[in-house]
CSV table of C-alpha atoms in Angstrom, one decimal:
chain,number,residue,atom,x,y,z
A,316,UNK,CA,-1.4,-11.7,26.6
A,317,UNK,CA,1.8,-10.7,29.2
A,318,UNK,CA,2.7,-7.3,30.1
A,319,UNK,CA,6.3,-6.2,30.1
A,320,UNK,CA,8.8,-3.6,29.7
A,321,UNK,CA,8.6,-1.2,26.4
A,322,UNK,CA,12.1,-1.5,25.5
A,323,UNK,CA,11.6,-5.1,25.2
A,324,UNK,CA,8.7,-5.1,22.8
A,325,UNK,CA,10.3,-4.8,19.8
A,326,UNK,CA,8.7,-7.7,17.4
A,327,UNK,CA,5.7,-8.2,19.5
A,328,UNK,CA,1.9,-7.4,18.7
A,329,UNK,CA,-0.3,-4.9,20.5
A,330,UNK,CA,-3.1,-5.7,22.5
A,331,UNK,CA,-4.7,-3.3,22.2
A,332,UNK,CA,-4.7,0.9,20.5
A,333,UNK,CA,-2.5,3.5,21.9
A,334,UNK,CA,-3.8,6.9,22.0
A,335,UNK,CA,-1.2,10.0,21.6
A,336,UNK,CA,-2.3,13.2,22.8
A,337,UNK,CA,-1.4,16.6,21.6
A,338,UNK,CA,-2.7,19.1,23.0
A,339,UNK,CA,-4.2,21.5,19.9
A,340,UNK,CA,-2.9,18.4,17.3
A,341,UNK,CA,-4.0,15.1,17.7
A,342,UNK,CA,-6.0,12.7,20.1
A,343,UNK,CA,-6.3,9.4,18.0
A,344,UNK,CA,-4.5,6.4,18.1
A,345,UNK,CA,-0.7,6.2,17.3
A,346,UNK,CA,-0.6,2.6,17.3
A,347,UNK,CA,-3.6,0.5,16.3
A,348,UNK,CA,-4.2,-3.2,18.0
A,349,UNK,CA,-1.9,-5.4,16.1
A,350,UNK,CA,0.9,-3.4,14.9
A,351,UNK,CA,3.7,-5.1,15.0
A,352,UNK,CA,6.2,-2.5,17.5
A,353,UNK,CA,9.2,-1.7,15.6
A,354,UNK,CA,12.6,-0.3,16.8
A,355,UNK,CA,12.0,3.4,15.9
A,356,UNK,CA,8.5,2.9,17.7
A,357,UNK,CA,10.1,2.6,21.7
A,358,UNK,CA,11.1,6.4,22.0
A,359,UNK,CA,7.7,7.5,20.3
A,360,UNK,CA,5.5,4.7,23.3
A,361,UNK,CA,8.1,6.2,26.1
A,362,UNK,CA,7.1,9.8,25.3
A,363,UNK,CA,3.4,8.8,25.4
A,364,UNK,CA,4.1,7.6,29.3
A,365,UNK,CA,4.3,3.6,27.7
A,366,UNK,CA,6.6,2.3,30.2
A,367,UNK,CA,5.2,-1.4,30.0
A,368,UNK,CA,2.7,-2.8,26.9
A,369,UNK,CA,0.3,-5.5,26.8
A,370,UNK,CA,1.3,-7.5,23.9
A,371,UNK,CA,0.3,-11.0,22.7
A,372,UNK,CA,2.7,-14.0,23.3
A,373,UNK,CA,3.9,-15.5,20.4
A,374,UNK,CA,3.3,-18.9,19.8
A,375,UNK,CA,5.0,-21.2,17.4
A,376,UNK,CA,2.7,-21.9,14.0
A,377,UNK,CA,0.9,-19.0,14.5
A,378,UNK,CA,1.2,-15.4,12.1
A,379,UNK,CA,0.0,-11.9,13.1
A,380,UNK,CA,-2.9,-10.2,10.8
A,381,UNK,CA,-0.6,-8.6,8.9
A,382,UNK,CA,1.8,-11.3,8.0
A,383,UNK,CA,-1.3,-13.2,7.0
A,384,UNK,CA,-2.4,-10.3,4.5
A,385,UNK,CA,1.2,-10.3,3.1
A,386,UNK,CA,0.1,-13.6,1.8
A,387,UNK,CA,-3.4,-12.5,0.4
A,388,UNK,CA,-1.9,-10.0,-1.3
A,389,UNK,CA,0.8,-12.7,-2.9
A,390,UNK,CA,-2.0,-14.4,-4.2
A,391,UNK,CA,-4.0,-11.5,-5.8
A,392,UNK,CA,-1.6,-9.2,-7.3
A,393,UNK,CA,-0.6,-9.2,-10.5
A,394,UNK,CA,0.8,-6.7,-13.3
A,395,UNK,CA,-1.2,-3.7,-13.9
A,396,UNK,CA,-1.8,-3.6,-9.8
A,397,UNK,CA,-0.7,-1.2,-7.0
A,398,UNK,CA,-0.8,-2.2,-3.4
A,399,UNK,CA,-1.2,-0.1,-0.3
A,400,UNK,CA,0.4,-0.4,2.8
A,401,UNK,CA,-1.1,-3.0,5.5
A,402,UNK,CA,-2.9,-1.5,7.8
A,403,UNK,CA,-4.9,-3.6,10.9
A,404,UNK,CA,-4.7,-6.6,9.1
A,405,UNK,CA,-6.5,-5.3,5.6
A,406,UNK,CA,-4.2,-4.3,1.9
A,407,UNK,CA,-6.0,-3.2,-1.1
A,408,UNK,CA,-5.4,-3.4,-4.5
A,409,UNK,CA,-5.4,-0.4,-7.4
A,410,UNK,CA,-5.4,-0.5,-11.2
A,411,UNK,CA,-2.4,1.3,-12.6
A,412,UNK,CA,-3.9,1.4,-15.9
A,413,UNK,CA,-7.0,1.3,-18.6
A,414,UNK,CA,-8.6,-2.7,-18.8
A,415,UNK,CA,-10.2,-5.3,-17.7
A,416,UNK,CA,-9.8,-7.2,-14.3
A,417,UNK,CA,-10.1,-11.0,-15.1
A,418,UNK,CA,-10.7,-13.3,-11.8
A,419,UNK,CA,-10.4,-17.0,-11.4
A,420,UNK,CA,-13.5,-17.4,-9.9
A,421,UNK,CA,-13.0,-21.1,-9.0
A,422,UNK,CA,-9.7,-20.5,-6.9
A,423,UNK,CA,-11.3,-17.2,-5.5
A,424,UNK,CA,-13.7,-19.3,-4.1
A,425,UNK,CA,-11.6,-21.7,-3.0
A,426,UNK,CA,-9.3,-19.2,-1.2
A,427,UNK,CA,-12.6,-17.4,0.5
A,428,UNK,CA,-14.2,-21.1,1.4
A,429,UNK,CA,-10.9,-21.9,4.0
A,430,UNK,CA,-12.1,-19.6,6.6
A,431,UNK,CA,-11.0,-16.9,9.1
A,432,UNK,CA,-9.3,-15.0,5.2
A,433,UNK,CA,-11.3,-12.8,3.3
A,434,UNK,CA,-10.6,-11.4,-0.5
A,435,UNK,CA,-13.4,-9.2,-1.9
A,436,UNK,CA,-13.1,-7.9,-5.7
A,437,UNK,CA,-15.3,-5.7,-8.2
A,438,UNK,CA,-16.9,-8.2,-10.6
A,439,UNK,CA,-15.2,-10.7,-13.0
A,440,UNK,CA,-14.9,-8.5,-16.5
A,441,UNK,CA,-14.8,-5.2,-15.0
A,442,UNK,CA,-13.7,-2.0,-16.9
A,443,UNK,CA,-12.1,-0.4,-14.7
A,444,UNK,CA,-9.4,2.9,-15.5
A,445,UNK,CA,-6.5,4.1,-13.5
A,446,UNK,CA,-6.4,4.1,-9.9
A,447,UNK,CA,-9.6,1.9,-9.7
A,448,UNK,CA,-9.7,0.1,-6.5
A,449,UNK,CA,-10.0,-3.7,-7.5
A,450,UNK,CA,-9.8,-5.6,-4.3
A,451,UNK,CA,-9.6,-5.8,-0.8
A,452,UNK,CA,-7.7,-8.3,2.0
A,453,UNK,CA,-7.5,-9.4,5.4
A,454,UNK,CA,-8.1,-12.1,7.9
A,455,UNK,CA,-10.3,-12.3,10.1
A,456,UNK,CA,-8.6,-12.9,13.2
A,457,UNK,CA,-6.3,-11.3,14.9
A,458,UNK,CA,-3.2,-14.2,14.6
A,459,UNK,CA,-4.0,-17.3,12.3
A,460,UNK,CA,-2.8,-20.6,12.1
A,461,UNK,CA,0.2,-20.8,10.1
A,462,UNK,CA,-1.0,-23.8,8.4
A,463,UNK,CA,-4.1,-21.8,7.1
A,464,UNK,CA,-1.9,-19.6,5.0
A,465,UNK,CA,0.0,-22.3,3.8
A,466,UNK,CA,-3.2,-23.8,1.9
A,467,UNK,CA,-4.1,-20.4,0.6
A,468,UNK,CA,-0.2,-20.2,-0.9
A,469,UNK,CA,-1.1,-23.8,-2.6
A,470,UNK,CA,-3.7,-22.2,-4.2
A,471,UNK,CA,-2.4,-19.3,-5.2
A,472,UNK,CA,0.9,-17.0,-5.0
A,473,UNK,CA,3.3,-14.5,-6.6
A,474,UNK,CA,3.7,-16.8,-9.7
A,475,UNK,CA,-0.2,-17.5,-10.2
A,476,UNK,CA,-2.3,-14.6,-8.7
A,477,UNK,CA,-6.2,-15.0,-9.2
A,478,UNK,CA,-6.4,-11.6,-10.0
A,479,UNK,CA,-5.1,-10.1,-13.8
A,480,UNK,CA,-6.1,-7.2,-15.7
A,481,UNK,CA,-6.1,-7.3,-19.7
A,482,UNK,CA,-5.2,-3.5,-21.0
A,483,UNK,CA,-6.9,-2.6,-23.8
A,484,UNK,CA,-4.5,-3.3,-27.4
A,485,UNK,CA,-7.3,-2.3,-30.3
A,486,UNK,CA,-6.6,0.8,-30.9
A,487,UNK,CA,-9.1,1.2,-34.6
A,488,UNK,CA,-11.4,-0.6,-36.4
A,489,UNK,CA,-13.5,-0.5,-39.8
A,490,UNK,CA,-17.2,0.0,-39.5
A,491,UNK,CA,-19.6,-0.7,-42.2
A,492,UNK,CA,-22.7,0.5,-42.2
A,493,UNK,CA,-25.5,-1.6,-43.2
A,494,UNK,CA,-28.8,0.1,-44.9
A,495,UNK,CA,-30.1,0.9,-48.6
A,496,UNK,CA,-31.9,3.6,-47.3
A,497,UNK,CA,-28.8,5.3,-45.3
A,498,UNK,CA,-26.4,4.9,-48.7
A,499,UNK,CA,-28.9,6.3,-50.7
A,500,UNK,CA,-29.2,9.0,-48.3
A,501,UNK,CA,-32.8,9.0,-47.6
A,502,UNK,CA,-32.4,9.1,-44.1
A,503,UNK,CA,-29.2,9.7,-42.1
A,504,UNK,CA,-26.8,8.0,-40.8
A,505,UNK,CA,-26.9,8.0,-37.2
A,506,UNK,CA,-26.1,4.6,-35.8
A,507,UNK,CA,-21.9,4.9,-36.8
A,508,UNK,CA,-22.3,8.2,-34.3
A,509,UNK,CA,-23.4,6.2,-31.1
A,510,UNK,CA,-20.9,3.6,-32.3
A,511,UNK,CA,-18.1,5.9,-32.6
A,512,UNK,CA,-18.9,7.6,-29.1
A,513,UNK,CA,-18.9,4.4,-27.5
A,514,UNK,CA,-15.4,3.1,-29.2
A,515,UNK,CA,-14.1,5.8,-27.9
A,516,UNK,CA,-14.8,5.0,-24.0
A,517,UNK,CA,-12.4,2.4,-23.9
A,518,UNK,CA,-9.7,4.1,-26.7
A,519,UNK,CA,-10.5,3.0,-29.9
A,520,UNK,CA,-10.8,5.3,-33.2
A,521,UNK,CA,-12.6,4.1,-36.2
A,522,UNK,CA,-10.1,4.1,-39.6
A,523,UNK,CA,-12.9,4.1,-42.1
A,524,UNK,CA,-16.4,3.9,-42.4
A,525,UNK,CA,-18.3,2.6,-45.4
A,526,UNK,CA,-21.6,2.6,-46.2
A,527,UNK,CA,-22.4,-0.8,-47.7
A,528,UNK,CA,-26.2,-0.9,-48.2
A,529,UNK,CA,-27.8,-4.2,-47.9
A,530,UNK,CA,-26.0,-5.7,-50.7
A,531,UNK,CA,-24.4,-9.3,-48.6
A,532,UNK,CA,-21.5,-9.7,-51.0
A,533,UNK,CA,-20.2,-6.1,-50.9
A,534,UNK,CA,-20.3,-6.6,-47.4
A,535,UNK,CA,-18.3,-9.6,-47.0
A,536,UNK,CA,-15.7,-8.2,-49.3
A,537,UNK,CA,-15.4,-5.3,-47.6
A,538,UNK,CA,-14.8,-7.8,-43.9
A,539,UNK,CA,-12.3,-9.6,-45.9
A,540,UNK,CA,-10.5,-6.7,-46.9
A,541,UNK,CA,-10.5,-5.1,-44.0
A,542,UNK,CA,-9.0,-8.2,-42.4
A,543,UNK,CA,-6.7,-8.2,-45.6
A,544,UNK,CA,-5.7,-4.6,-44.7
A,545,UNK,CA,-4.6,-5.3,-41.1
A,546,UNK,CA,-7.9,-3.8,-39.6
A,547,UNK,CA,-8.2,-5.2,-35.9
A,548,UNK,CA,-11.6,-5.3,-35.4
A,549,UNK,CA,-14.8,-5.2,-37.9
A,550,UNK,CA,-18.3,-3.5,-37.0
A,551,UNK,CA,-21.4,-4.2,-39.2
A,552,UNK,CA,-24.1,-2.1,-37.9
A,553,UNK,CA,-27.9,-2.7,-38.3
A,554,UNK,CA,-29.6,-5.6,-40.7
A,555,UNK,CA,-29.5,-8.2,-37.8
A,556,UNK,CA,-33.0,-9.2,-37.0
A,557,UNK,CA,-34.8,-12.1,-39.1
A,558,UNK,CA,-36.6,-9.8,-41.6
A,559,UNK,CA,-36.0,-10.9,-45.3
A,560,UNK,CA,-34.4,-7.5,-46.0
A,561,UNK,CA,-31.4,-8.1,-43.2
A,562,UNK,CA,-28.6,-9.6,-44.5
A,563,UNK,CA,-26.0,-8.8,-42.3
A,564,UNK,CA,-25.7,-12.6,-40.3
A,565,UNK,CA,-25.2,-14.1,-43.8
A,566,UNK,CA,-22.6,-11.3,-45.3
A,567,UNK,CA,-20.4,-12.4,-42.1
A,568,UNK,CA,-20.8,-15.7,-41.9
A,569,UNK,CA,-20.0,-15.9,-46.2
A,570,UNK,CA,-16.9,-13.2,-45.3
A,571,UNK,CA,-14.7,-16.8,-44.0
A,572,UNK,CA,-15.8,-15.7,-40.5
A,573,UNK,CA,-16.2,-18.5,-37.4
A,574,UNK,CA,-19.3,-17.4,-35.9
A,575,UNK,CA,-19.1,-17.7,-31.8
A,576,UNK,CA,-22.6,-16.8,-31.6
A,577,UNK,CA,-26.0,-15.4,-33.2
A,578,UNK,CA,-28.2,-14.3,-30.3
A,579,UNK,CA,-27.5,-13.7,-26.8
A,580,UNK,CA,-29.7,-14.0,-23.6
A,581,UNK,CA,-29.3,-10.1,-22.9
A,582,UNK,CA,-32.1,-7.2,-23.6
A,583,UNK,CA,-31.4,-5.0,-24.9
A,584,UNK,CA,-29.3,-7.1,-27.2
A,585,UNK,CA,-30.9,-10.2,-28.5
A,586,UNK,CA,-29.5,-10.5,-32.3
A,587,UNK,CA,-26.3,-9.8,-31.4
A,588,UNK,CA,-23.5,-11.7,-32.9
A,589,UNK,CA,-20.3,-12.8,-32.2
A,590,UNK,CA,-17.5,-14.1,-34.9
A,591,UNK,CA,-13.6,-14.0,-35.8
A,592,UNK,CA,-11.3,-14.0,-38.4
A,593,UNK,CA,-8.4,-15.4,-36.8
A,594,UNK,CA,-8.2,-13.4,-33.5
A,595,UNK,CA,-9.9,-10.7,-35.2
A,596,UNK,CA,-13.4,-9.8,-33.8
A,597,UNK,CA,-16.4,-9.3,-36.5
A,598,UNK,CA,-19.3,-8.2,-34.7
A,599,UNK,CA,-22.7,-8.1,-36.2
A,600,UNK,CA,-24.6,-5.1,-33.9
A,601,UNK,CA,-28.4,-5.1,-33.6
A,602,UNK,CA,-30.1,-1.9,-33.6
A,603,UNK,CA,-30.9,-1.6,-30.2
A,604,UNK,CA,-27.2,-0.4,-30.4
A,605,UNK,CA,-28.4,3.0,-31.8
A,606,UNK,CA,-31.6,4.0,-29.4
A,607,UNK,CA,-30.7,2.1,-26.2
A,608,UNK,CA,-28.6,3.9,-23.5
A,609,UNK,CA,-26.3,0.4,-22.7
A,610,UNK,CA,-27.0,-3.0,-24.3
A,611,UNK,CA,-25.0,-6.0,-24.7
A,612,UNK,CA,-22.0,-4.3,-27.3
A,613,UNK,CA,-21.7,-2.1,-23.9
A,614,UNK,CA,-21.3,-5.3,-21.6
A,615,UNK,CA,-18.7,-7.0,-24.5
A,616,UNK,CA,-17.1,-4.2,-25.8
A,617,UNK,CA,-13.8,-4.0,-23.3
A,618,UNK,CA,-13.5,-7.7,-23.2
A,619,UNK,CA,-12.9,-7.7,-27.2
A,620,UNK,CA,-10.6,-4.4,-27.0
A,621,UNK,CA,-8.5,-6.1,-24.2
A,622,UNK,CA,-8.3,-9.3,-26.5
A,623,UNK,CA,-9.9,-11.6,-24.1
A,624,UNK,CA,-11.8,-14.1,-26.1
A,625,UNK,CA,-15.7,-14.4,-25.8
A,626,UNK,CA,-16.9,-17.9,-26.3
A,627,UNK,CA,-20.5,-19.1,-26.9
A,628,UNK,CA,-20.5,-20.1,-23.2
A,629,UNK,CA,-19.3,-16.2,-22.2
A,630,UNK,CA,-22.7,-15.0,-24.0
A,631,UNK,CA,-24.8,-17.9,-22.5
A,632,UNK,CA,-23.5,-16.5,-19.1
A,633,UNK,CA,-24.6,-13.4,-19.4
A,634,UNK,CA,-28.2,-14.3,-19.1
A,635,UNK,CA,-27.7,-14.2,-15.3
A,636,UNK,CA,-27.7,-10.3,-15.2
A,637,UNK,CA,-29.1,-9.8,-18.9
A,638,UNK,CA,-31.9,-7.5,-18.3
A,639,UNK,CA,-31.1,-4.1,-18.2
A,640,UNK,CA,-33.8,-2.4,-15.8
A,641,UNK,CA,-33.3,1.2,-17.9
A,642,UNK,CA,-33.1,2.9,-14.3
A,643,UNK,CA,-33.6,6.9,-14.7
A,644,UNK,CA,-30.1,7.5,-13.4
A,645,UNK,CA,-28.4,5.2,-15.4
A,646,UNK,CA,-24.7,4.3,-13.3
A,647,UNK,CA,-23.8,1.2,-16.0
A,648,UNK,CA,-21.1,0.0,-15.5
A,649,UNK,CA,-21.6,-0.2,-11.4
A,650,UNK,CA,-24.8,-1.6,-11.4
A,651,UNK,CA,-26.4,-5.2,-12.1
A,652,UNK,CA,-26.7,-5.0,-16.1
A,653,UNK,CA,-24.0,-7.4,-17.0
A,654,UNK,CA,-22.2,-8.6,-14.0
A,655,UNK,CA,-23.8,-11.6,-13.5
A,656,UNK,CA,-22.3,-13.6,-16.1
A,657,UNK,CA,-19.5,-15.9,-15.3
């Protein structure tokens, strides 16, 4: 570091913080250790009795913290995302709307594996809602190797951040609901209630209900018309386990739909199942669904409402994470059920 005349630090970097005093209004620092002194900041250090500063000497190939984080941020923000200012080296990301944050974990990891940079996020397929924070930036030292930040900009930038968020676009679907013994009305129907409160965390309203009984082909021809309708997604609730009497898996599967997967490695949510007609979701839920606080149709739910496709390997994933502990204070979605997965 050199020492030399305030007026002449305009561009340079701070040693260390200035404190301002005023008496009955502030004691704290006006200028933190690395703050780049600007123009407008000479008659503001003078009045503070800063006749000289101990800055850093700048030396060719080599960016301040905050340049650096200029360059984290390039590389993470995307639509949907609000910034705040740089401050001591560190910007973080908000959601500026309803979704789900989507990371590309293998360049994230690449970015974080360089050393001396830093980018911590909330979990890959996050929910998250307006004015979420989503991530945070810096590096680590106070001035960084040029060089270093060039390899992070190879990796990612302005026109391929690591970060996205899918908003949600299904707005309503169809459920049917499975059960002889609801549709005869010998006992009620209480499973379409849980599904209908749960829809509507993440905006979606359900167009019609029908109560199919366990009759296989009046279920599939009420997924096919629903698809035939324009429905964007189809619920069949209940009839999922392997008992002779539930019929649901075959109903989809004989509806034309491509079944992603029957079974996942999640409690509570073993026989759920997966499948599309075209892009739309068809979604076979176990009954777990009904008594369980969060289960797997909880973990899945946004990612089908943002239209992010789940594949067979998505549900494998999820095993990492799959156990829901049923904690007393239940805080799902910031806890460990579900955000393990890949």
């Amino acid at each position: 570091m050199k020492l030399i005349r305030t007026q002449d630090a305009v561009g340079h970097i701070l040693c260390h913080d200035m404190t301002q005093i005023i008496v009955g209004v502030t004691k704290d620092a006006r200028f933190r250790k690395g703050h780049i002194v600007r123009e407008e900041d000479i008659p503001v250090l003078l009045s503070m009795g800063k006749e000289n500063l101990y800055v850093w000497e700048k030396q060719e190939g080599m960016l301040h913290e905050n340049e650096a984080a200029e360059i984290l941020c390039n590389a993470t923000k995307n639509d949907h995302m609000e910034r705040s200012e740089v401050k001591e080296g560190k910007i973080e990301l908000k959601a500026t709307c309803e979704g789900v944050l989507q990371i590309d974990l293998e360049r994230l990891l690449r970015i974080n594996s360089l050393g001396d940079v830093m980018i911590a996020t909330r979990h890959n397929y996050a929910r998250v809602k307006k004015g979420d924070k989503l991530a945070g930036m810096r590096v680590i030292p106070l001035v960084i190797d040029a060089a270093k930040m060039d390899q992070v900009a190879a990796i990612a930038g302005v026109s391929n951040p690591v970060l996205s968020i899918k908003p949600y676009v299904i707005r309503r679907c169809t459920v049917l609901v499975t059960g002889n013994e609801v549709k005869k009305g010998i006992i009620e129907d209480t499973f379409s209630r849980v599904v209908e409160k749960k829809l509507a965390e993440v905006g979606v309203s359900v167009s019609r209900k029908i109560l199919t009984g366990d009759d296989e082909v009046y279920i599939s021809s009420c997924i096919k018309q629903a698809i035939a309708d324009g429905e964007e997604m189809v619920l069949c609730t209940g009839g999922m386990s392997v008992d002779p009497d539930d019929r649901t898996p075959k109903a989809i599967r004989n509806s034309g739909a491509r079944i992603v997967s029957y079974g996942a490695p999640v409690l509570p949510g073993a026989m759920f199942l997966v499948s599309y007609i075209g892009d739309v979701p068809v979604l076979g839920l176990p009954g777990c669904v009904m008594y369980e606080d969060r289960t797997i149709f909880d973990i899945l739910l946004p990612r089908f409402v943002a239209r992010i496709p789940v594949t067979a390997h998505d549900i494998a994933s999820l095993g990492n994470g799959g156990l829901c502990l049923k904690c007393r204070t239940c805080t799902f979605p910031n806890c460990g059920f579900g955000n393990g997965g890949i």
